[in-house]
Coordinates of C-alpha atoms and ligand atoms in Angstrom, one line a residue:
M9 CA 18.9 -22.7 16.4
V10 CA 19.6 -19.1 15.3
K11 CA 18.1 -16.2 17.2
C12 CA 17.6 -12.8 15.5
S13 CA 16.2 -9.6 17.1
G14 CA 14.0 -7.0 15.5
K15 CA 11.5 -4.3 16.3
S16 CA 8.1 -5.7 16.7
V17 CA 5.2 -4.1 14.9
L18 CA 2.4 -6.4 16.1
K19 CA 2.3 -8.5 19.2
G20 CA 1.6 -12.1 18.2
I21 CA 3.3 -15.4 17.5
A22 CA 3.6 -17.3 14.3
A23 CA 5.3 -20.5 13.5
G24 CA 6.0 -21.9 10.0
K25 CA 8.5 -22.2 7.2
L26 CA 10.7 -19.3 6.2
Y27 CA 10.3 -17.9 2.7
L28 CA 13.1 -15.8 1.4
Y29 CA 11.6 -13.0 -0.6
R30 CA 13.9 -11.9 -3.4
K31 CA 13.6 -8.7 -5.3
K32 CA 13.9 -8.7 -9.0
E33 CA 16.8 -6.3 -8.7
F34 CA 20.0 -7.3 -10.4
V35 CA 23.1 -5.7 -11.7
L36 CA 23.2 -5.6 -15.4
T37 CA 26.7 -5.8 -16.9
Q38 CA 27.9 -5.7 -20.5
E39 CA 30.1 -8.6 -21.4
K40 CA 31.6 -10.0 -24.5
V41 CA 30.7 -13.7 -25.0
G42 CA 32.8 -16.2 -26.8
D43 CA 29.9 -18.1 -28.5
P44 CA 27.0 -15.9 -29.6
E45 CA 24.9 -18.9 -30.8
A46 CA 25.2 -20.5 -27.3
E47 CA 24.2 -17.2 -25.8
I48 CA 21.1 -17.1 -28.1
E49 CA 20.3 -20.6 -26.8
R50 CA 20.5 -19.2 -23.2
F51 CA 18.2 -16.4 -24.2
E52 CA 15.7 -18.8 -25.6
E53 CA 15.7 -20.8 -22.3
A54 CA 15.2 -17.7 -20.3
R55 CA 12.4 -16.6 -22.6
Q56 CA 10.6 -19.9 -22.1
K57 CA 11.0 -19.6 -18.3
A58 CA 9.5 -16.1 -18.5
C59 CA 6.6 -17.4 -20.5
S60 CA 5.9 -20.1 -17.8
Q61 CA 6.1 -17.5 -15.1
L62 CA 3.5 -15.3 -16.9
D63 CA 1.2 -18.3 -17.4
V64 CA 1.3 -18.9 -13.6
L65 CA 0.7 -15.2 -12.9
Y66 CA -2.2 -15.1 -15.3
E67 CA -4.0 -18.1 -13.7
K68 CA -3.4 -16.6 -10.2
A69 CA -4.6 -13.2 -11.2
V70 CA -7.8 -14.6 -12.9
K71 CA -8.7 -16.4 -9.7
E72 CA -7.9 -13.5 -7.4
A73 CA -8.7 -10.4 -9.3
G74 CA -10.7 -11.5 -12.4
E75 CA -10.1 -11.7 -16.1
E76 CA -9.7 -8.0 -16.8
Q77 CA -6.9 -7.6 -14.2
A78 CA -5.2 -10.7 -15.4
M79 CA -5.2 -9.6 -19.1
I80 CA -1.9 -7.8 -18.6
F81 CA 0.0 -11.0 -18.1
D82 CA -1.6 -12.4 -21.3
V83 CA -0.5 -9.3 -23.2
H84 CA 3.1 -9.8 -21.9
R85 CA 3.0 -13.4 -22.9
I86 CA 2.0 -12.5 -26.4
M87 CA 4.7 -9.8 -26.6
L88 CA 7.3 -12.5 -25.6
D89 CA 6.4 -14.3 -28.8
D90 CA 6.7 -11.3 -31.1
G91 CA 8.9 -12.1 -34.0
D92 CA 10.4 -8.6 -34.5
Y93 CA 11.3 -8.3 -30.9
L94 CA 12.9 -11.7 -30.7
D95 CA 14.8 -11.2 -34.0
A96 CA 16.1 -7.9 -32.8
I97 CA 17.5 -9.5 -29.6
R98 CA 19.2 -12.4 -31.5
E99 CA 20.6 -9.9 -34.0
E100 CA 22.0 -7.8 -31.2
I101 CA 23.8 -10.8 -29.7
R102 CA 25.1 -12.0 -33.1
S103 CA 26.3 -8.6 -34.4
T104 CA 27.9 -7.2 -31.2
G105 CA 28.8 -10.4 -29.3
V106 CA 27.3 -9.1 -26.1
N107 CA 25.8 -11.2 -23.3
A108 CA 22.1 -12.0 -23.7
A109 CA 20.9 -10.0 -20.6
Y110 CA 22.5 -6.9 -21.9
A111 CA 21.1 -7.5 -25.4
V112 CA 17.6 -8.0 -24.1
N113 CA 17.9 -4.8 -22.1
V114 CA 19.1 -2.5 -24.9
T115 CA 16.6 -4.0 -27.3
G116 CA 13.8 -3.5 -24.8
E117 CA 14.7 0.1 -24.3
R118 CA 14.9 0.7 -28.1
F119 CA 11.4 -0.9 -28.6
A120 CA 10.0 1.1 -25.6
Q121 CA 11.2 4.4 -27.1
M122 CA 9.7 3.4 -30.4
F123 CA 6.3 2.7 -28.8
A124 CA 6.5 5.9 -26.7
S125 CA 6.9 8.0 -29.8
M126 CA 3.8 6.6 -31.5
D127 CA 0.6 8.7 -31.7
D128 CA -1.8 5.9 -30.8
D129 CA -2.4 5.9 -27.0
Y130 CA -2.7 2.2 -26.9
M131 CA 0.6 1.7 -28.5
K132 CA 2.2 4.3 -26.3
A133 CA 1.1 2.4 -23.3
R134 CA 2.9 -0.7 -24.6
S135 CA 6.2 1.1 -23.9
A136 CA 6.0 0.2 -20.2
D137 CA 5.1 -3.4 -21.1
V138 CA 8.0 -4.0 -23.4
L139 CA 10.3 -2.7 -20.6
D140 CA 8.6 -5.0 -18.2
I141 CA 9.0 -8.2 -20.2
S142 CA 12.6 -7.3 -21.1
R143 CA 13.3 -6.8 -17.4
R144 CA 11.8 -10.1 -16.6
V145 CA 13.9 -12.0 -19.2
A146 CA 17.1 -10.0 -18.3
G147 CA 16.5 -10.8 -14.7
I148 CA 16.2 -14.5 -15.3
L149 CA 19.5 -14.4 -17.3
A150 CA 21.2 -12.4 -14.6
G151 CA 20.2 -14.9 -12.0
A152 CA 17.7 -12.6 -10.1
G153 CA 15.0 -14.4 -8.1
E154 CA 11.4 -14.4 -8.9
E155 CA 9.2 -11.8 -7.1
G156 CA 6.2 -12.8 -5.1
I157 CA 5.5 -16.0 -3.2
V158 CA 5.5 -19.4 -4.9
S159 CA 4.4 -21.7 -2.1
D160 CA 1.5 -24.0 -1.4
E161 CA 1.5 -23.4 2.4
P162 CA 1.4 -20.1 4.4
V163 CA 4.9 -18.9 5.2
I164 CA 7.0 -16.4 7.3
L165 CA 8.2 -13.9 4.7
L166 CA 11.8 -12.9 5.1
A167 CA 12.8 -9.8 3.1
D168 CA 15.3 -7.0 3.0
D169 CA 12.5 -4.5 2.8
L170 CA 9.1 -4.2 1.1
A171 CA 7.9 -1.3 -0.9
P172 CA 4.2 -0.5 -0.9
S173 CA 4.1 -1.4 -4.6
E174 CA 5.4 -4.9 -3.7
T175 CA 3.1 -5.5 -0.7
V176 CA 0.1 -5.0 -2.9
Q177 CA 1.3 -7.8 -5.2
I178 CA 1.9 -10.3 -2.4
D179 CA -0.8 -12.9 -1.9
K180 CA -1.7 -12.1 1.7
S181 CA -3.5 -15.3 2.4
R182 CA -0.1 -17.0 2.3
I183 CA 1.7 -15.0 4.9
L184 CA 1.9 -16.0 8.6
A185 CA 4.4 -13.2 9.6
L186 CA 6.6 -10.6 8.0
V187 CA 10.3 -10.2 8.9
T188 CA 12.4 -7.4 7.3
R189 CA 15.9 -6.3 7.7
E190 CA 15.0 -2.7 7.0
G191 CA 11.8 -0.7 7.5
S192 CA 10.5 1.5 10.3
T193 CA 7.7 0.8 12.7
N194 CA 5.8 3.7 11.0
S195 CA 6.3 2.5 7.4
H196 CA 3.6 1.2 5.2
T197 CA 5.0 -2.3 5.6
A198 CA 4.2 -2.0 9.3
I199 CA 0.8 -0.6 8.6
L200 CA 0.1 -3.5 6.3
A201 CA 1.1 -6.0 9.0
R202 CA -1.2 -4.4 11.4
S203 CA -4.1 -4.4 8.9
M204 CA -3.5 -8.1 8.3
N205 CA -3.2 -8.8 12.0
I206 CA 0.0 -10.8 11.6
P207 CA 3.2 -10.6 13.7
A208 CA 5.9 -8.5 12.0
L209 CA 9.5 -7.5 12.8
V210 CA 11.4 -4.7 11.1
Q211 CA 15.1 -3.8 11.4
T212 CA 15.8 -7.4 12.2
D213 CA 19.5 -8.5 12.4
V214 CA 19.0 -11.5 10.2
E215 CA 21.1 -12.5 7.2
L216 CA 19.2 -13.4 4.1
K217 CA 21.0 -16.7 3.6
E218 CA 19.8 -18.9 0.8
E219 CA 19.9 -21.9 3.2
Y220 CA 17.2 -20.3 5.4
H221 CA 14.6 -20.7 2.7
G222 CA 12.2 -23.5 3.8
K223 CA 13.6 -23.8 7.3
P224 CA 11.1 -24.0 10.2
A225 CA 11.0 -20.8 12.3
V226 CA 8.9 -19.0 14.8
V227 CA 8.3 -15.2 15.2
D228 CA 7.8 -13.8 18.7
G229 CA 6.1 -10.5 18.2
F230 CA 6.0 -9.9 22.0
E231 CA 9.8 -10.0 22.4
G232 CA 10.8 -8.9 18.9
A233 CA 12.6 -12.2 18.1
L234 CA 12.9 -14.6 15.2
Y235 CA 14.1 -18.1 15.9
I236 CA 15.3 -20.2 13.0
E237 CA 15.1 -24.0 13.6
P238 CA 13.9 -23.3 17.2
Q239 CA 14.7 -25.8 20.0
E240 CA 11.7 -27.9 20.9
D241 CA 11.2 -26.6 24.4
L242 CA 11.4 -23.0 23.2
L243 CA 8.9 -23.6 20.4
A244 CA 6.5 -25.4 22.8
G245 CA 6.7 -22.4 25.2
L246 CA 6.0 -19.9 22.4
L247 CA 3.1 -22.0 21.1
R248 CA 1.6 -21.9 24.7
R249 CA 2.0 -18.2 24.6
K250 CA 0.2 -18.1 21.3
E251 CA -2.7 -20.0 22.7
E252 CA -2.9 -17.4 25.5
A253 CA -2.9 -14.6 23.0
D254 CA -5.6 -16.4 21.0
R255 CA -7.7 -16.7 24.1
A256 CA -7.3 -13.0 24.8
R257 CA -8.3 -12.4 21.3
A258 CA -11.4 -14.6 21.7
E259 CA -12.4 -12.5 24.7
L260 CA -12.3 -9.4 22.6
E261 CA -14.7 -11.1 20.3
M262 CA -17.3 -10.9 23.0
L263 CA -17.3 -7.1 22.5
K264 CA -18.7 -7.4 19.0
G265 CA -22.1 -5.7 18.7
L266 CA -21.4 -3.5 21.8
D267 CA -21.1 0.2 21.8
N268 CA -17.9 2.2 22.2
V269 CA -19.0 3.9 25.4
T270 CA -17.2 4.7 28.6
S271 CA -18.8 3.8 32.0
D272 CA -19.7 7.5 32.4
G273 CA -21.5 7.5 29.1
R274 CA -19.1 9.2 26.7
R275 CA -19.1 7.5 23.3
I276 CA -16.8 7.6 20.3
D277 CA -17.0 6.0 16.8
V278 CA -14.4 3.3 16.1
Y279 CA -13.9 2.8 12.4
A280 CA -11.4 0.8 10.3
N281 CA -8.6 1.7 7.9
I282 CA -8.5 -0.3 4.7
G283 CA -6.4 -0.4 1.5
S284 CA -8.4 -2.8 -0.7
V285 CA -11.8 -4.4 -1.2
E286 CA -10.5 -7.5 0.5
D287 CA -9.9 -5.5 3.7
V288 CA -13.6 -4.8 3.9
D289 CA -14.1 -8.4 5.2
R290 CA -11.6 -7.8 8.0
A291 CA -13.3 -4.5 8.9
L292 CA -16.7 -6.2 9.0
E293 CA -15.4 -9.1 10.9
A294 CA -13.9 -6.7 13.5
D295 CA -17.4 -5.0 13.8
A296 CA -16.0 -1.6 12.7
G297 CA -18.6 1.1 12.7
G298 CA -17.5 2.2 9.2
I299 CA -14.4 2.8 7.2
G300 CA -12.6 5.9 8.4
L301 CA -9.7 5.7 5.8
F302 CA -9.7 3.9 2.5
R303 CA -6.2 4.5 1.2
S304 CA -7.2 4.7 -2.4
E305 CA -3.7 4.9 -3.8
F306 CA -3.3 1.2 -3.2
I307 CA -5.5 0.8 -6.3
Y308 CA -2.8 2.6 -8.3
L309 CA 0.2 0.6 -7.0
G310 CA 1.6 -2.6 -8.5
R311 CA 0.3 -2.1 -12.0
N312 CA 1.5 -0.7 -15.3
D313 CA -1.0 1.9 -16.1
F314 CA -3.6 4.2 -14.5
P315 CA -6.8 2.5 -13.3
S316 CA -9.7 3.6 -15.4
E317 CA -12.8 5.4 -14.1
E318 CA -14.8 2.2 -14.6
E319 CA -12.3 0.0 -12.7
Q320 CA -12.2 2.5 -9.8
F321 CA -16.0 2.9 -9.8
E322 CA -16.4 -0.9 -9.4
I323 CA -14.0 -0.9 -6.5
Y324 CA -15.6 2.0 -4.6
R325 CA -19.1 0.6 -5.4
E326 CA -18.1 -2.8 -4.0
V327 CA -16.7 -1.3 -0.8
L328 CA -19.7 0.9 -0.3
S329 CA -22.2 -1.9 -1.0
R330 CA -20.4 -4.4 1.2
M331 CA -20.4 -1.8 4.1
G332 CA -24.2 -1.8 3.8
G333 CA -24.9 1.9 4.5
K334 CA -22.1 2.3 7.1
K335 CA -19.9 5.3 6.3
V336 CA -16.9 4.9 4.0
V337 CA -14.3 7.7 3.9
I338 CA -12.3 7.4 0.7
R339 CA -9.0 9.3 0.8
T340 CA -8.1 10.5 -2.7
L341 CA -4.9 9.5 -4.3
D342 CA -1.9 9.9 -1.9
I343 CA 0.9 8.8 -4.3
G344 CA 4.5 10.0 -4.0
A345 CA 7.1 9.7 -1.3
D346 CA 7.3 5.9 -0.5
K347 CA 4.3 5.0 -2.6
Q348 CA 5.6 5.0 -6.2
A349 CA 4.2 3.7 -9.4
D350 CA 6.5 4.0 -12.5
Y351 CA 3.8 5.0 -14.9
F352 CA 3.2 8.3 -13.0
E353 CA 6.8 9.1 -14.2
L354 CA 7.3 11.2 -11.1
P355 CA 10.7 13.0 -11.0
K356 CA 13.4 11.8 -8.6
E357 CA 13.5 14.1 -5.7
E358 CA 15.9 15.0 -2.9
N359 CA 13.2 15.1 -0.3
P360 CA 10.2 13.1 -1.6
A361 CA 8.2 13.2 1.7
M362 CA 8.1 17.0 1.3
G363 CA 7.8 16.9 -2.4
Y364 CA 5.5 16.4 -5.3
R365 CA 2.9 14.1 -3.8
A366 CA -0.8 13.6 -2.9
I367 CA -3.0 16.6 -3.5
R368 CA -0.1 18.4 -5.2
I369 CA -0.1 15.9 -8.0
C370 CA -3.9 15.9 -8.2
L371 CA -4.2 19.6 -8.5
T372 CA -1.5 19.8 -11.2
R373 CA -2.4 16.7 -13.1
Q374 CA -6.1 17.2 -13.0
E375 CA -7.1 14.5 -15.5
I376 CA -5.9 11.9 -12.9
F377 CA -7.9 13.6 -10.2
R378 CA -11.1 14.1 -12.2
T379 CA -11.2 10.4 -13.2
Q380 CA -11.0 9.5 -9.5
L381 CA -13.6 12.0 -8.5
R382 CA -16.0 10.9 -11.2
A383 CA -15.7 7.3 -10.0
I384 CA -16.2 8.2 -6.3
W385 CA -19.3 10.4 -7.0
R386 CA -20.8 7.8 -9.3
A387 CA -20.2 5.0 -6.7
S388 CA -21.7 7.2 -3.9
V389 CA -25.2 6.1 -5.0
Y390 CA -24.4 2.7 -3.5
G391 CA -23.8 3.6 0.1
T392 CA -22.8 6.3 2.5
A393 CA -19.7 7.9 1.0
A394 CA -17.4 10.5 2.3
V395 CA -14.2 11.8 0.6
M396 CA -11.2 13.4 2.1
F397 CA -8.1 15.1 0.6
P398 CA -4.6 14.4 1.8
M399 CA -1.7 16.8 2.6
I400 CA -3.8 20.0 2.6
I401 CA -2.0 23.1 3.7
S402 CA -4.2 26.0 2.7
V403 CA -7.8 27.3 2.2
K404 CA -6.8 28.0 -1.4
E405 CA -6.3 24.3 -2.1
I406 CA -9.7 23.4 -0.7
R407 CA -11.4 26.1 -2.8
K408 CA -9.7 24.8 -5.9
I409 CA -10.7 21.2 -5.1
R410 CA -14.3 22.4 -4.6
E411 CA -14.3 24.0 -8.0
I412 CA -13.1 20.8 -9.6
V413 CA -15.6 18.7 -7.7
E414 CA -18.4 21.0 -8.8
D415 CA -17.3 20.8 -12.4
V416 CA -17.1 17.0 -12.2
K417 CA -20.7 16.9 -10.8
R418 CA -21.9 19.3 -13.6
E419 CA -20.3 17.0 -16.1
L420 CA -21.9 13.9 -14.7
A421 CA -25.3 15.6 -14.5
A422 CA -25.0 16.7 -18.2
E423 CA -24.2 13.1 -19.2
G424 CA -27.3 11.9 -17.2
I425 CA -25.1 9.8 -14.9
P426 CA -26.5 9.5 -11.4
F427 CA -24.4 10.5 -8.4
G428 CA -25.1 10.9 -4.7
N429 CA -24.2 13.1 -1.8
V430 CA -20.6 12.9 -0.6
E431 CA -19.6 14.3 2.7
T432 CA -16.4 16.2 2.1
G433 CA -13.5 16.6 4.5
I434 CA -9.7 16.9 4.7
M435 CA -6.9 15.2 6.4
V436 CA -5.1 17.3 8.9
E437 CA -1.6 15.9 8.6
T438 CA 0.6 18.9 8.1
P439 CA 1.4 21.3 10.9
A440 CA 0.1 24.1 8.6
A441 CA -3.3 22.6 8.5
A442 CA -3.5 22.1 12.2
V443 CA -2.4 25.6 12.9
I444 CA -5.0 27.2 10.6
S445 CA -7.6 24.5 11.4
D446 CA -10.0 27.3 12.5
E447 CA -9.9 28.7 8.9
L448 CA -10.1 25.3 7.2
A449 CA -13.0 24.1 9.4
K450 CA -15.2 26.7 7.8
E451 CA -14.6 25.1 4.4
V452 CA -15.3 21.4 5.0
E453 CA -17.7 19.0 6.7
F454 CA -15.1 17.0 8.7
F455 CA -11.4 16.6 9.7
S456 CA -9.5 13.4 10.0
I457 CA -6.1 13.8 11.6
G458 CA -3.3 11.8 10.0
T459 CA -1.0 11.5 12.9
N460 CA 1.7 9.5 11.0
D461 CA 2.5 12.5 8.7
L462 CA 1.6 15.1 11.3
T463 CA 4.2 13.6 13.6
Q464 CA 6.8 13.3 10.8
Y465 CA 6.4 17.0 9.8
T466 CA 6.0 18.4 13.3
L467 CA 9.1 16.7 14.6
A468 CA 11.0 17.0 11.3
I469 CA 11.6 13.2 11.4
D470 CA 11.3 11.1 8.3
R471 CA 8.9 8.4 9.3
Q472 CA 10.8 5.9 7.0
N473 CA 14.2 6.6 8.5
Q474 CA 15.0 3.8 10.9
R475 CA 18.0 5.6 12.3
L476 CA 15.8 8.3 13.7
E477 CA 13.3 6.0 15.5
S478 CA 14.8 6.7 18.9
F479 CA 14.0 10.4 18.3
Y480 CA 10.5 9.7 16.9
D481 CA 8.1 10.3 19.8
A482 CA 4.5 9.9 18.8
H483 CA 3.4 11.2 22.2
H484 CA 5.4 14.4 21.8
E485 CA 3.6 17.3 23.5
A486 CA 3.7 19.3 20.2
V487 CA 1.8 16.6 18.3
L488 CA -0.8 16.2 21.1
R489 CA -1.3 20.0 21.3
L490 CA -1.9 20.2 17.6
I491 CA -4.4 17.4 17.8
G492 CA -6.2 19.1 20.7
M493 CA -6.3 22.4 18.8
T494 CA -7.6 20.8 15.7
V495 CA -10.5 19.1 17.5
K496 CA -11.4 22.3 19.3
N497 CA -11.4 24.3 16.1
A498 CA -13.5 21.6 14.3
H499 CA -16.1 21.7 17.1
A500 CA -16.2 25.5 17.1
A501 CA -17.1 25.4 13.5
G502 CA -19.7 22.6 14.1
I503 CA -17.9 19.8 12.2
W504 CA -16.7 16.4 13.5
C505 CA -13.1 15.4 13.9
G506 CA -11.5 12.0 13.8
I507 CA -8.0 10.5 13.9
C508 CA -7.0 8.0 11.2
G509 CA -3.2 7.8 11.8
E510 CA -1.7 4.9 13.8
L511 CA -1.8 6.9 17.0
G512 CA -5.6 6.4 17.1
A513 CA -5.0 2.7 18.0
D514 CA -2.6 3.6 20.9
T515 CA -4.8 2.7 23.8
S516 CA -2.5 4.5 26.3
L517 CA -3.9 7.7 24.6
T518 CA -7.6 6.6 24.3
E519 CA -8.6 8.6 27.5
T520 CA -6.6 11.7 26.3
F521 CA -8.5 11.6 22.9
L522 CA -11.8 11.2 24.7
N523 CA -11.0 14.1 26.9
M524 CA -10.1 16.2 23.8
G525 CA -13.5 15.3 22.4
V526 CA -12.3 13.3 19.4
D527 CA -15.4 12.0 17.6
E528 CA -13.9 9.0 15.7
L529 CA -10.9 6.8 15.8
S530 CA -10.1 4.9 12.6
V531 CA -7.7 2.1 13.2
S532 CA -6.5 -1.1 11.5
P533 CA -9.2 -3.8 11.6
S534 CA -7.1 -5.8 14.0
S535 CA -7.2 -2.9 16.5
V536 CA -10.9 -2.1 16.5
L537 CA -12.0 -4.4 19.3
G538 CA -8.9 -3.6 21.4
V539 CA -9.8 0.1 21.2
R540 CA -13.4 -0.7 22.0
K541 CA -12.2 -2.5 25.1
A542 CA -10.0 0.5 26.1
V543 CA -13.0 2.9 25.8
R544 CA -15.4 0.6 27.7
D545 CA -12.8 0.1 30.5
L546 CA -12.6 3.8 31.2
Ligands
LIG606 C1 -1.3 9.6 8.2 O1 -0.4 10.3 7.7 O2 -1.4 9.5 9.4 C2 -2.2 8.8 7.4 C3 -3.2 8.2 7.9 O3 -1.9 8.6 6.1 P1 -0.7 7.6 5.5 O4 -0.2 6.8 6.7 O5 -1.3 6.8 4.4 O6 0.3 8.7 5.0
LIG607 MG1 -0.5 10.6 5.5

């Protein structure tokens, strides 16, 4: 038995087989080969393997996301059969005598540049695809592992770290628990684990040994431990603890349908945070009063190109319809920092959390913003929609946003496209917004406090930096005062104020929030009933 320790993100126990998640990262080297024809043969084998991978991905995507989403894998498959591309790679190996992985890479880059310089938008967009397929084949040649999970049974995922763009691609129904070597308890990996309601450990002192793949293991989220090949008595003890936890969970189920009200009659809304259409089921199952934060940027992650207005419209429409009239607060695109998608071609920055992200991108690349706003306003006909804007620091930004929104509405009206009323608010997640919340409150219909970023910026502590976790104090008086001040200013202006950061689920603060007059707490679906219990126990 091997015992490893990590920081627990969610209390719970999961037992199952380990699955070593390998990134597609690999080091590409240029080498001379003795026999170019044999190297061409190796290339051909790798190409065929890539084709089979794409076939599997296509089938999986059709089942899970539909034909349209799956199409990209079909396009890649066709590109891998393209005569010009294949001849160019073979020629590169023959004429220069380099290794196949290197030849694939340089040829891919050459073709990508050629596509990028074309006038036709469709062909331009193929530039990213040719890089993608080249990377896939070069990765196989360089011995990199396959990304994603290829397993018939649910597993405990063991990884170095997971970027948000990777987590969106993972099939969540196949994960029992997440264990990473890196990551902080405030990272989006942690948020994902909470939303999935599965045990997770970050900063775990586990080696990613090949031999661990497939080994039985158990994750103890209460103690922050991972046991590989656990001893029988230990496993039995943990499984008993799991049963207890399941029983406590079942007791929480009894709270479904009840109000979030204290014994002295104070009530608060408890909503859920989601990142996808699938999460709506979890929110409904947890009896959430609405969606207080739909992280819309997850629609943009893990793909090769911008989602179209139509695609987004369908997603928002589905979320709104499934929520059946309950409020859905859609947070507009919050890309940048740790949430990266290559096709945005964002510049590398020294300090990305304080950089070009969220509303700053939307206000400077308005075509992206307008597409999203059109989709949201169109979908608003199908339910009770609200929209909020992330990373706001000034009144000027809100006024600019309002101008764009009005323009988008005029455009829709002129095209005869129906749209509904959308309640409009902002996230208060910068100290600047909290400090001038009296001014900002006059401009909008609600506030939602993003305590994850508010804490990071107030304490000047990067929420991703695991070395700083001992300094990260989410209960810091400065953060609590900013929250209190924001709520007060919201109410003085006659608007409501919620909390959608992770702190909203911290039941040791539920009473503090009620005393401050917070109107809504939006938490991961798995925390909804726990927060309800905390409110009712007061
Ligand atoms: C926050 O910052 O608190 C928040 C809810 O947004 P995110 O965690 O997505 O940055
Ligand atoms: Mg934030």
